[in-house]
RNA sequence: GGGGAUGUAGCUCAAUCGGUUAGAGCACUGGACUGUCGAUCCAGAGGUUGCGGGUUCGAGUCCCGUCAUCCUCGCCA
């Protein structure tokens, strides 16, 4: 063991260690040179400890200590001593003690860093943080987040392992399937002109594992989708992927509720109680305009179509659906200009306009107030639960076109008007999704989730007559307006599977070509099975209250899908391209 | 593919209506200081105002183009 190796971490020493000799390793967070005494705050992943260098202890050592600068890496041997009375630092966990140095070894110098590292450092632009990610990750904030991420993974692995789940790895180099998102492709050198695809998820493999008898599977799986990035979307991301056999929907839901409770209590020390409320997809869309509403606050959508048709307002008369929101007490919060801005905001989500009414004691302040008779105004107040001071907002359009702007408005108003406690967590399930949806471009039915989703038993008879009414055995876990997990019970019977394929216009030959290996597998005694996938990155975002997904990924990509540290993606040698048959 | 925001010292920002030598805090360098802890005090260095073009007597500021980062619509389980 080299003489410089540490006996303790920088977050460890306490008054109990008084008098002991300890060796610490770490980075110089800060230095205070008094000409005589030199103080160093030494930092590592575990914390910070003050080290004191006294010229009377060792003159040579003191000379070296005076030259220490930020981010130098050192090893210090010293005696743990209580701080002088009144000199304790309550900001540090180790603030009751300090290390009186007897030996100092400079392990490495550091150039002046492009930004400061320590806990007191001010925010730095993300571009510069990403370019020097090795320094950014050294910061306490990032170390806390990655530590939390690790604990979520560990809790998940332990929880599932204790319940008999096997972690099985599936290939990264797979077959491209035309469904869903755009694939990342990898050229095959051995088979010129052919490509592998990186997995969008291990979906097909995990179903095949069920056929193979691995009745409880999980994987913390990297997934790839070549689509545009967002604050909460990266081209590669991580899912906790789970699949089980001989189970139904309630088993998966119960399993995930248990895991969610364990994560919440183990990591945040907060108790949540299952079962989480379940809402049907129809219900959520009608009341909130989205299948993953933030349920920490109310402000439900109110349908006033009938009433609207009676008014003299043409836009209201002619719209197939008129629905609105009541922003309680918000009339004074939005000026004309503010309302114009809300209108423009709704427009970004497809609304062709936004009707607004400010509620007074006996009237409305609104450009459309004149279209309401006294009686209609009364009915409107009643329908909206309107009281003086409220702001009413309406979107008049097709029912399905009004979902997005209303949901976006509700989400924005909830935040802007502080209608909920941002520290709260609200868990719920969305169930009874439609199995199919109509593709406006092709006129075909397409699978809403994926084409292997089991329809609800009581809807099987509708498959041929009214496919739009068939509900799926699908379930999404919603947390604070985010989809935190989503899954389905799978089709394991060939005849039902064939029926669904024909509905979405997949003939047998085509289906065989695309998913033949799965269809073949299902012929050999496939057990009833189903599963779920949890977005790990989004869970960490929720738990750590992060604004963007990059902060919970060690080496993320920019919005242009580049890595500022390594420069990926990059050009490659022409020779390499020739080998791959690409040039 | 569309819309928007930002880009000034190593970092975070300022610079009035287009006007003199582009400033501040932190960091950095040198010096002083034996109980500091985001040390203090003194002195100093540091700029292709993202890049290219244009308008103007004069551009950090206005116009055009371009690049980068972020947000967002479309896209995406």
XYZ file of C-alpha atoms (C1' of nucleotides) in Angstrom:
660
model
C 0.000 0.000 0.000
C 1.530 3.304 -1.075
C 2.270 5.619 1.816
C -0.118 8.250 0.512
C -3.202 6.060 0.506
C -6.159 7.362 2.520
C -7.424 5.941 5.784
C -10.604 8.037 5.760
C -12.666 10.044 3.280
C -13.064 13.801 3.451
C -16.619 13.474 4.760
C -15.891 11.033 7.529
C -13.969 12.512 10.433
C -15.836 13.593 13.564
C -15.091 14.505 17.175
C -15.017 10.758 17.920
C -11.780 10.537 15.930
C -10.026 13.091 18.147
C -6.349 12.307 18.568
C -6.242 9.706 15.783
C -3.819 9.933 12.937
C -5.592 9.988 9.577
C -4.565 10.187 5.938
C -6.859 12.010 3.526
C -6.757 12.141 -0.281
C -8.648 14.648 -2.336
C -8.805 17.856 -4.341
C -7.975 21.304 -2.989
C -11.326 23.087 -2.882
C -9.987 26.302 -1.450
C -6.841 27.682 0.142
C -6.358 30.418 2.701
C -2.765 31.438 3.247
C -2.164 33.587 6.318
C 1.545 33.841 5.791
C 1.907 31.636 8.839
C -0.939 29.152 9.052
C -2.257 27.758 5.776
C -5.793 26.371 5.641
C -6.913 23.975 2.924
C -10.438 22.697 2.363
C -9.919 19.224 0.995
C -12.768 17.778 -1.068
C -13.749 14.372 -2.357
C -17.045 12.681 -3.248
C -17.886 12.274 0.426
C -17.419 15.776 1.719
C -14.930 18.358 2.781
C -12.425 18.568 5.615
C -10.311 21.514 6.736
C -6.606 20.815 6.896
C -4.233 23.146 8.793
C -0.542 23.502 7.951
C 1.536 25.051 10.709
C 5.057 26.336 9.893
C 6.198 25.136 13.320
C 5.290 21.524 12.517
C 7.458 21.140 9.437
C 8.926 24.078 7.593
C 9.460 22.134 4.370
C 5.862 20.884 4.371
C 4.569 24.381 5.049
C 6.457 25.682 2.031
C 4.815 23.123 -0.240
C 1.415 23.881 1.300
C 1.748 27.565 0.417
C 1.988 26.644 -3.252
C -1.194 24.552 -3.277
C -3.862 25.807 -5.657
C -7.435 24.888 -6.554
C -7.930 21.318 -7.780
C -4.436 20.131 -6.921
C -4.620 16.516 -5.788
C -2.924 15.839 -2.480
C -2.438 13.333 0.271
C -2.236 14.645 3.830
C -1.326 12.836 6.995
C -2.317 14.531 10.192
C -3.874 14.379 13.590
C -7.604 14.838 14.053
C -8.124 17.756 16.412
C -11.255 19.477 17.675
C -11.675 23.010 16.360
C -11.032 25.794 18.828
C -14.105 26.954 20.684
C -16.087 29.340 18.451
C -14.149 28.269 15.360
C -16.418 25.400 14.414
C -17.963 25.481 10.960
C -21.626 24.407 10.999
C -21.714 24.391 7.189
C -19.486 21.323 7.066
C -20.397 17.866 8.358
C -16.786 17.657 9.481
C -16.883 21.222 10.828
C -16.262 20.242 14.460
C -12.768 19.006 13.683
C -9.798 19.747 11.501
C -6.756 17.790 10.415
C -3.466 19.155 11.756
C -1.118 18.170 8.955
C 2.157 16.417 9.652
C 2.933 15.183 6.149
C 1.916 16.504 2.752
C 2.364 14.834 -0.607
C 1.446 16.612 -3.828
C -0.021 13.859 -6.021
C -0.830 16.048 -9.001
C -1.100 19.679 -10.025
C -4.021 21.136 -11.937
C -4.170 23.874 -14.497
C -6.541 26.706 -13.643
C -9.969 25.242 -14.378
C -12.308 26.980 -16.843
C -14.916 27.241 -14.107
C -15.029 26.759 -10.367
C -15.848 23.361 -8.935
C -16.766 23.704 -5.275
C -20.190 23.761 -3.652
C -20.225 27.578 -3.561
C -19.381 27.948 -7.271
C -21.882 29.919 -9.294
C -23.837 28.434 -12.164
C -21.981 28.005 -15.434
C -23.420 27.748 -18.919
C -24.305 24.223 -19.896
C -22.227 24.381 -23.032
C -19.046 24.913 -21.038
C -20.027 22.303 -18.463
C -20.560 19.715 -21.194
C -17.287 20.545 -22.952
C -15.405 19.916 -19.682
C -17.721 17.248 -18.320
C -14.903 15.703 -16.231
C -14.839 18.925 -14.200
C -18.602 19.340 -14.110
C -19.025 15.805 -12.809
C -16.536 16.611 -10.056
C -18.979 19.166 -8.684
C -20.925 18.147 -5.576
C -24.283 18.734 -7.261
C -23.613 16.286 -10.094
C -22.104 13.771 -7.704
C -25.271 13.924 -5.610
C -27.454 13.319 -8.665
C -25.433 10.375 -9.953
C -25.394 8.935 -6.437
C -29.177 9.194 -6.352
C -29.387 7.559 -9.768
C -27.257 4.695 -8.520
C -29.505 4.221 -5.502
C -32.600 4.069 -7.710
C -30.913 1.354 -9.787
C -29.791 -0.542 -6.685
C -33.217 -0.357 -5.038
C -34.780 -1.605 -8.270
C -32.310 -4.471 -8.683
C -32.718 -5.546 -5.061
C -36.512 -5.289 -5.148
C -36.845 -7.339 -8.321
C -34.149 -9.859 -7.402
C -35.851 -10.539 -4.058
C -38.990 -11.388 -6.011
C -37.362 -13.936 -8.280
C -36.639 -11.762 -11.299
C -33.641 -12.611 -13.459
C -31.611 -9.853 -15.058
C -30.951 -10.941 -18.642
C -29.053 -8.921 -21.220
C -30.370 -8.656 -24.760
C -28.476 -7.653 -27.916
C -27.579 -4.106 -28.858
C -27.138 -5.169 -32.476
C -30.566 -6.251 -33.611
C -32.912 -6.224 -36.521
C -34.506 -3.030 -37.777
C -38.281 -2.965 -37.537
C -40.330 -0.328 -39.333
C -42.615 0.294 -36.353
C -42.288 3.211 -33.990
C -39.368 5.589 -33.861
C -36.522 5.916 -36.358
C -33.783 3.346 -35.775
C -30.109 4.040 -35.321
C -28.437 1.865 -37.925
C -25.088 0.100 -37.744
C -23.571 -1.148 -40.999
C -22.408 -4.751 -41.173
C -18.899 -5.203 -42.557
C -19.329 -8.946 -42.891
C -22.583 -8.512 -44.793
C -22.022 -5.512 -47.035
C -25.131 -3.412 -47.581
C -26.943 -4.842 -44.561
C -27.526 -3.039 -41.280
C -28.165 -3.809 -37.672
C -30.430 -1.521 -35.665
C -29.780 -0.441 -32.088
C -32.746 -1.428 -29.914
C -35.561 1.079 -29.349
C -36.401 -1.204 -26.426
C -35.872 -4.891 -25.719
C -39.601 -5.498 -26.410
C -39.415 -8.491 -28.717
C -36.545 -10.161 -26.898
C -38.296 -10.041 -23.565
C -41.422 -11.631 -24.987
C -39.260 -14.384 -26.412
C -37.698 -14.866 -22.978
C -41.228 -15.457 -21.663
C -41.775 -18.169 -24.279
C -38.448 -19.620 -23.157
C -39.730 -19.947 -19.607
C -37.893 -17.101 -17.884
C -41.154 -16.092 -16.272
C -39.734 -13.113 -14.388
C -37.275 -10.994 -16.344
C -35.865 -7.550 -15.920
C -33.083 -5.467 -17.373
C -31.792 -1.953 -16.847
C -31.613 -1.484 -20.576
C -30.170 1.203 -22.801
C -32.581 2.170 -25.576
C -31.963 4.188 -28.734
C -34.306 6.325 -30.808
C -33.135 8.541 -33.621
C -35.640 11.352 -33.114
C -35.297 15.035 -32.244
C -34.220 15.862 -28.711
C -36.110 17.695 -25.984
C -35.490 18.806 -22.415
C -36.582 15.313 -21.316
C -35.492 13.277 -24.343
C -32.087 11.908 -25.291
C -31.273 9.689 -28.272
C -30.031 7.051 -25.842
C -31.829 6.590 -22.578
C -32.378 3.939 -19.943
C -35.424 1.861 -19.156
C -36.089 -0.517 -16.318
C -37.561 -3.209 -18.523
C -39.762 -5.859 -16.894
C -41.739 -8.847 -18.201
C -43.695 -11.588 -16.373
C -45.576 -14.750 -17.302
C -48.802 -16.220 -15.893
C -49.987 -12.846 -14.681
C -52.549 -10.213 -15.514
C -52.637 -6.435 -15.367
C -53.152 -6.192 -11.605
C -49.993 -8.198 -10.942
C -47.814 -5.769 -12.893
C -49.538 -2.768 -11.362
C -49.082 -4.185 -7.857
C -45.431 -4.945 -8.538
C -44.684 -1.424 -9.736
C -46.639 0.179 -6.905
C -44.471 -1.763 -4.484
C -41.306 -0.663 -6.248
C -42.450 2.976 -6.360
C -43.114 2.876 -2.598
C -39.699 1.382 -1.948
C -37.941 4.016 -4.057
C -39.891 6.862 -2.462
C -39.263 5.694 1.096
C -35.718 4.403 0.607
C -34.423 7.369 -1.347
C -36.567 10.353 -0.396
C -37.757 9.029 2.959
C -41.357 9.641 1.940
C -44.317 7.397 2.407
C -46.804 6.898 -0.396
C -49.641 4.458 -0.105
C -50.823 1.998 -2.713
C -53.058 1.307 -4.459
C -52.650 4.374 -6.653
C -55.861 5.733 -8.155
C -56.716 4.431 -11.623
C -58.338 6.515 -14.311
C -59.520 5.449 -17.723
C -57.975 7.036 -20.757
C -61.370 8.458 -21.823
C -61.853 9.979 -18.417
C -58.453 11.659 -18.355
C -58.777 13.005 -21.881
C -62.216 14.409 -21.115
C -61.212 15.977 -17.800
C -57.625 17.028 -18.525
C -57.041 16.745 -22.277
C -54.014 14.505 -21.847
C -53.376 10.943 -20.701
C -50.745 12.034 -18.179
C -52.151 15.099 -16.411
C -50.500 16.641 -13.398
C -53.002 15.645 -10.723
C -51.435 17.691 -7.944
C -54.138 20.227 -8.721
C -57.695 20.251 -10.058
C -58.809 22.777 -12.668
C -60.659 20.224 -14.757
C -61.841 20.905 -18.264
C -65.552 21.742 -18.446
C -67.583 20.925 -21.538
C -70.059 23.692 -22.377
C -70.823 22.642 -25.962
C -74.621 22.527 -25.430
C -74.711 25.917 -23.780
C -72.330 27.401 -26.345
C -74.572 26.383 -29.220
C -77.424 28.434 -27.737
C -75.446 31.671 -27.692
C -75.235 34.261 -30.463
C -71.474 33.832 -30.740
C -70.867 32.282 -34.171
C -67.599 30.590 -33.252
C -69.340 28.902 -30.306
C -72.438 27.994 -32.335
C -70.516 26.298 -35.075
C -67.807 24.487 -33.142
C -68.394 20.761 -32.666
C -67.028 21.109 -29.140
C -66.511 24.003 -26.768
C -64.563 23.305 -23.602
C -62.935 25.518 -21.067
C -61.019 26.005 -17.859
C -61.697 28.100 -14.799
C -58.535 29.730 -13.491
C -59.838 30.560 -10.038
C -59.096 34.091 -8.903
C -56.780 34.721 -11.858
C -58.747 37.538 -13.540
C -56.360 40.172 -12.206
C -53.286 38.148 -13.060
C -53.711 38.538 -16.817
C -53.900 41.869 -18.605
C -55.009 42.190 -22.222
C -51.421 41.648 -23.192
C -51.156 38.655 -20.914
C -54.299 37.191 -22.432
C -52.935 37.773 -25.929
C -49.914 35.838 -24.842
C -52.032 32.977 -23.523
C -53.874 32.983 -26.854
C -50.606 32.752 -28.766
C -49.504 29.995 -26.403
C -52.690 28.014 -27.063
C -52.083 28.624 -30.759
C -48.786 26.787 -30.569
C -50.814 23.732 -29.653
C -53.213 24.105 -32.542
C -55.957 26.277 -31.031
C -57.378 28.674 -33.615
C -58.377 31.090 -30.896
C -58.936 31.484 -27.197
C -62.130 32.969 -25.795
C -61.806 34.514 -22.366
C -64.169 35.965 -19.793
C -63.271 37.705 -16.563
C -65.978 37.098 -14.002
C -67.343 40.160 -12.173
C -70.021 40.233 -9.492
C -72.914 40.466 -11.936
C -71.346 40.462 -15.369
C -68.402 39.402 -17.477
C -65.551 41.510 -18.716
C -64.920 40.036 -22.123
C -65.099 40.820 -25.818
C -67.692 38.049 -26.131
C -69.798 38.966 -23.097
C -72.398 40.563 -25.357
C -73.236 37.211 -26.967
C -74.559 35.785 -23.714
C -78.131 36.421 -22.578
C -78.694 36.858 -18.871
C -79.931 33.295 -18.635
C -77.017 31.895 -20.620
C -74.568 33.859 -18.481
C -76.120 32.329 -15.390
C -75.859 28.835 -16.835
C -72.240 29.463 -17.787
C -71.402 30.604 -14.250
C -73.015 27.521 -12.849
C -71.341 25.139 -15.284
C -67.912 26.661 -14.664
C -68.369 27.108 -10.911
C -67.474 30.737 -11.595
C -67.107 33.319 -8.862
C -66.099 36.968 -9.087
C -62.368 37.266 -9.847
C -62.193 34.057 -11.879
C -60.786 33.877 -15.387
C -62.593 31.566 -17.833
C -60.795 30.325 -20.945
C -62.427 28.446 -23.825
C -61.289 26.572 -26.901
C -63.893 25.958 -29.620
C -62.889 23.241 -32.067
C -63.257 19.545 -32.765
C -63.277 17.607 -29.497
C -59.988 15.849 -30.250
C -58.323 19.076 -31.456
C -59.087 20.927 -28.223
C -57.250 18.440 -26.005
C -53.727 19.694 -26.641
C -54.256 23.448 -26.152
C -56.435 22.945 -23.077
C -53.985 20.530 -21.505
C -51.087 22.892 -22.233
C -52.991 25.853 -20.776
C -53.929 23.904 -17.681
C -50.343 22.820 -17.193
C -49.034 26.362 -17.637
C -51.655 27.961 -15.398
C -51.096 25.371 -12.692
C -47.443 26.322 -12.576
C -47.872 30.071 -13.058
C -50.625 30.407 -10.456
C -48.818 28.055 -8.062
C -51.796 25.755 -7.711
C -49.747 22.940 -6.223
C -46.805 22.309 -3.947
C -43.819 21.514 -6.181
C -42.503 19.150 -3.500
C -45.591 16.938 -3.690
C -45.718 13.663 -5.589
C -48.898 12.297 -7.082
C -48.966 8.736 -8.395
C -51.804 7.364 -10.510
C -52.530 4.960 -13.355
C -54.057 5.510 -16.743
C -55.809 2.372 -18.038
C -58.225 1.331 -20.795
C -56.317 2.922 -23.623
C -57.811 2.513 -27.081
C -56.134 -0.426 -28.817
C -56.047 1.255 -32.201
C -56.053 4.714 -33.612
C -56.901 6.002 -37.016
C -54.001 7.225 -39.106
C -55.200 10.328 -40.915
C -52.501 10.027 -43.599
C -53.050 6.433 -44.671
C -56.652 5.949 -43.524
C -55.528 2.741 -41.817
C -55.865 1.630 -38.248
C -52.572 1.579 -36.459
C -51.633 0.042 -33.124
C -51.511 2.731 -30.486
C -48.910 1.054 -28.324
C -47.509 -1.834 -30.355
C -49.216 -4.556 -32.370
C -48.727 -7.244 -29.708
C -51.036 -5.649 -27.165
C -53.893 -7.713 -25.751
C -57.390 -6.245 -26.117
C -59.648 -6.284 -23.044
C -61.582 -9.589 -23.007
C -64.979 -7.892 -22.927
C -64.110 -5.939 -26.085
C -62.993 -8.879 -28.233
C -66.395 -9.056 -29.884
C -65.980 -5.469 -31.129
C -62.787 -6.174 -33.043
C -64.595 -6.704 -36.336
C -67.557 -4.379 -35.865
C -66.281 -1.319 -34.020
C -62.499 -1.523 -33.711
C -62.273 2.061 -32.506
C -64.080 1.044 -29.325
C -61.734 -1.784 -28.444
C -59.737 -1.052 -25.327
C -56.247 -2.386 -24.664
C -54.778 -4.069 -21.633
C -52.372 -1.204 -21.289
C -51.378 0.846 -18.262
C -49.283 3.939 -17.739
C -47.971 5.143 -14.407
C -48.362 8.914 -14.131
C -46.301 10.976 -11.711
C -46.698 14.765 -11.567
C -47.652 15.046 -15.220
C -44.957 12.699 -16.477
C -45.295 9.200 -17.829
C -43.108 7.324 -15.371
C -43.794 3.818 -16.694
C -45.917 2.148 -19.331
C -46.747 -1.391 -20.317
C -49.207 -3.878 -21.685
C -50.408 -7.438 -21.437
C -49.301 -9.102 -24.690
C -51.173 -11.135 -27.227
C -50.027 -14.705 -26.804
C -52.680 -16.446 -28.956
C -52.022 -16.723 -32.699
C -55.677 -16.339 -33.759
C -56.230 -13.074 -31.882
C -52.858 -11.835 -33.052
C -53.831 -12.549 -36.662
C -57.054 -10.603 -36.198
C -55.201 -7.547 -34.924
C -52.673 -7.758 -37.726
C -55.403 -7.846 -40.352
C -57.078 -4.835 -38.718
C -53.931 -2.779 -39.051
C -53.531 -3.929 -42.633
C -50.664 -6.324 -42.061
C -51.149 -9.418 -44.182
C -49.685 -12.694 -43.042
C -46.744 -12.546 -45.406
C -45.782 -9.035 -44.327
C -46.189 -9.871 -40.645
C -44.071 -12.969 -41.121
C -41.376 -10.913 -42.776
C -41.230 -8.329 -39.988
C -41.842 -10.288 -36.813
C -41.644 -13.880 -38.044
C -39.278 -14.887 -35.279
C -41.679 -13.692 -32.583
C -44.739 -15.199 -34.297
C -42.903 -18.502 -34.630
C -41.954 -18.396 -30.973
C -45.557 -17.745 -29.958
C -46.591 -20.996 -31.687
C -44.606 -23.123 -29.256
C -46.521 -22.834 -26.042
C -46.314 -19.137 -25.255
C -47.546 -18.428 -21.726
C -49.861 -15.507 -20.995
C -47.473 -12.644 -20.311
C -47.072 -8.933 -20.023
C -44.734 -6.305 -18.756
C -43.816 -2.719 -18.262
C -40.915 -0.328 -18.768
C -39.970 2.508 -16.420
C -38.077 5.490 -17.751
C -35.110 5.571 -15.398
C -33.871 8.999 -16.491
C -37.300 10.533 -15.944
C -37.568 8.948 -12.514
C -34.285 10.518 -11.514
C -35.449 13.851 -12.931
C -38.597 13.652 -10.816
C -36.835 12.568 -7.641
C -34.061 15.165 -7.970
C -36.423 17.861 -9.326
C -34.321 18.394 -12.441
C -35.307 20.671 -15.310
C -33.561 18.627 -17.949
C -32.571 15.052 -18.573
C -28.915 15.890 -19.266
C -28.310 16.593 -15.593
C -29.001 12.976 -14.656
C -26.854 11.434 -17.400
C -23.086 11.348 -16.938
C -22.273 11.990 -20.586
C -25.325 13.360 -22.393
C -25.789 14.679 -25.923
C -26.674 18.256 -26.883
C -29.899 19.089 -28.640
C -28.102 18.555 -31.931
C -27.230 15.067 -30.659
C -23.528 15.799 -30.357
C -21.148 15.135 -27.496
C -19.261 18.371 -26.796
C -16.549 16.578 -24.865
C -15.588 13.874 -27.377
C -16.795 15.552 -30.543
C -19.032 12.622 -31.506
C -20.364 12.079 -34.072
C -17.347 12.547 -36.306
C -16.142 11.799 -39.802
C -14.392 8.477 -40.320
C -11.600 7.263 -42.545
C -12.606 6.637 -46.190
C -10.942 3.242 -45.843
C -13.329 2.412 -43.038
C -16.314 3.371 -45.188
C -15.065 1.187 -48.050
C -14.737 -1.771 -45.689
C -18.362 -1.289 -44.725
C -19.474 -1.078 -48.323
C -20.713 2.478 -47.827
C -18.558 4.126 -50.499
C -38.500 20.955 -41.363
C -40.939 25.474 -38.552
C -41.020 29.240 -34.339
C -38.332 31.623 -30.290
C -34.137 33.010 -26.838
C -28.985 33.620 -26.087
C -23.686 34.495 -27.680
C -19.029 40.714 -24.659
C -12.329 38.964 -20.203
C -11.101 32.050 -17.837
C -16.493 32.183 -15.437
C -21.164 35.069 -14.396
C -22.868 39.513 -16.236
C -23.121 45.268 -17.465
C -22.371 48.928 -21.363
C -28.543 54.794 -22.104
C -30.818 56.804 -28.641
C -25.287 54.210 -32.923
C -20.585 58.240 -30.176
C -14.419 59.360 -26.354
C -9.823 54.517 -24.018
C -15.752 48.164 -23.676
C -16.655 47.958 -17.372
C -17.890 45.039 -12.611
C -17.817 40.644 -9.363
C -15.445 36.039 -9.045
C -11.178 33.399 -10.814
C -5.884 34.262 -12.064
C -0.558 36.562 -11.061
C 2.784 39.226 -7.465
C 3.104 41.093 -2.451
C 1.465 41.483 3.008
C -0.642 38.777 6.999
C -0.314 32.765 12.585
C -7.312 30.953 13.360
C -9.243 31.466 8.456
C -13.411 28.854 6.481
C -17.097 31.973 -0.230
C -10.543 35.001 4.487
C -8.823 40.096 4.329
C -5.641 44.191 2.485
C -2.332 46.314 -1.553
C -0.791 45.981 -6.627
C -1.303 43.801 -11.511
C -2.376 41.170 -15.900
C -6.353 39.738 -18.885
C -10.924 41.536 -24.866
C -10.764 39.055 -32.840
C -17.771 41.811 -28.390
C -19.130 33.722 -31.868
C -17.761 34.111 -37.288
C -18.399 36.606 -42.348
C -20.377 40.582 -44.966
C -23.139 45.296 -45.255
C -25.114 50.384 -43.761
C -22.664 54.701 -41.402
C -18.111 60.046 -40.380
C -18.443 56.270 -36.472
C -21.169 49.515 -34.965
C -20.819 45.425 -28.878
C -25.401 48.238 -30.354
C -28.713 48.571 -36.908
C -29.308 45.050 -41.472
C -28.142 40.253 -44.129
C -25.891 35.540 -43.842
C -23.657 31.783 -40.961
C -22.134 28.800 -36.608
C -22.978 27.160 -31.584
C -26.038 26.318 -27.121
C -30.945 26.164 -25.039
C -36.555 26.099 -25.206
C -40.550 24.616 -28.312
C -44.164 22.752 -32.546
C -43.854 18.734 -35.796
C -41.544 14.017 -34.676
C -40.982 10.322 -30.612
C -43.159 4.646 -25.905
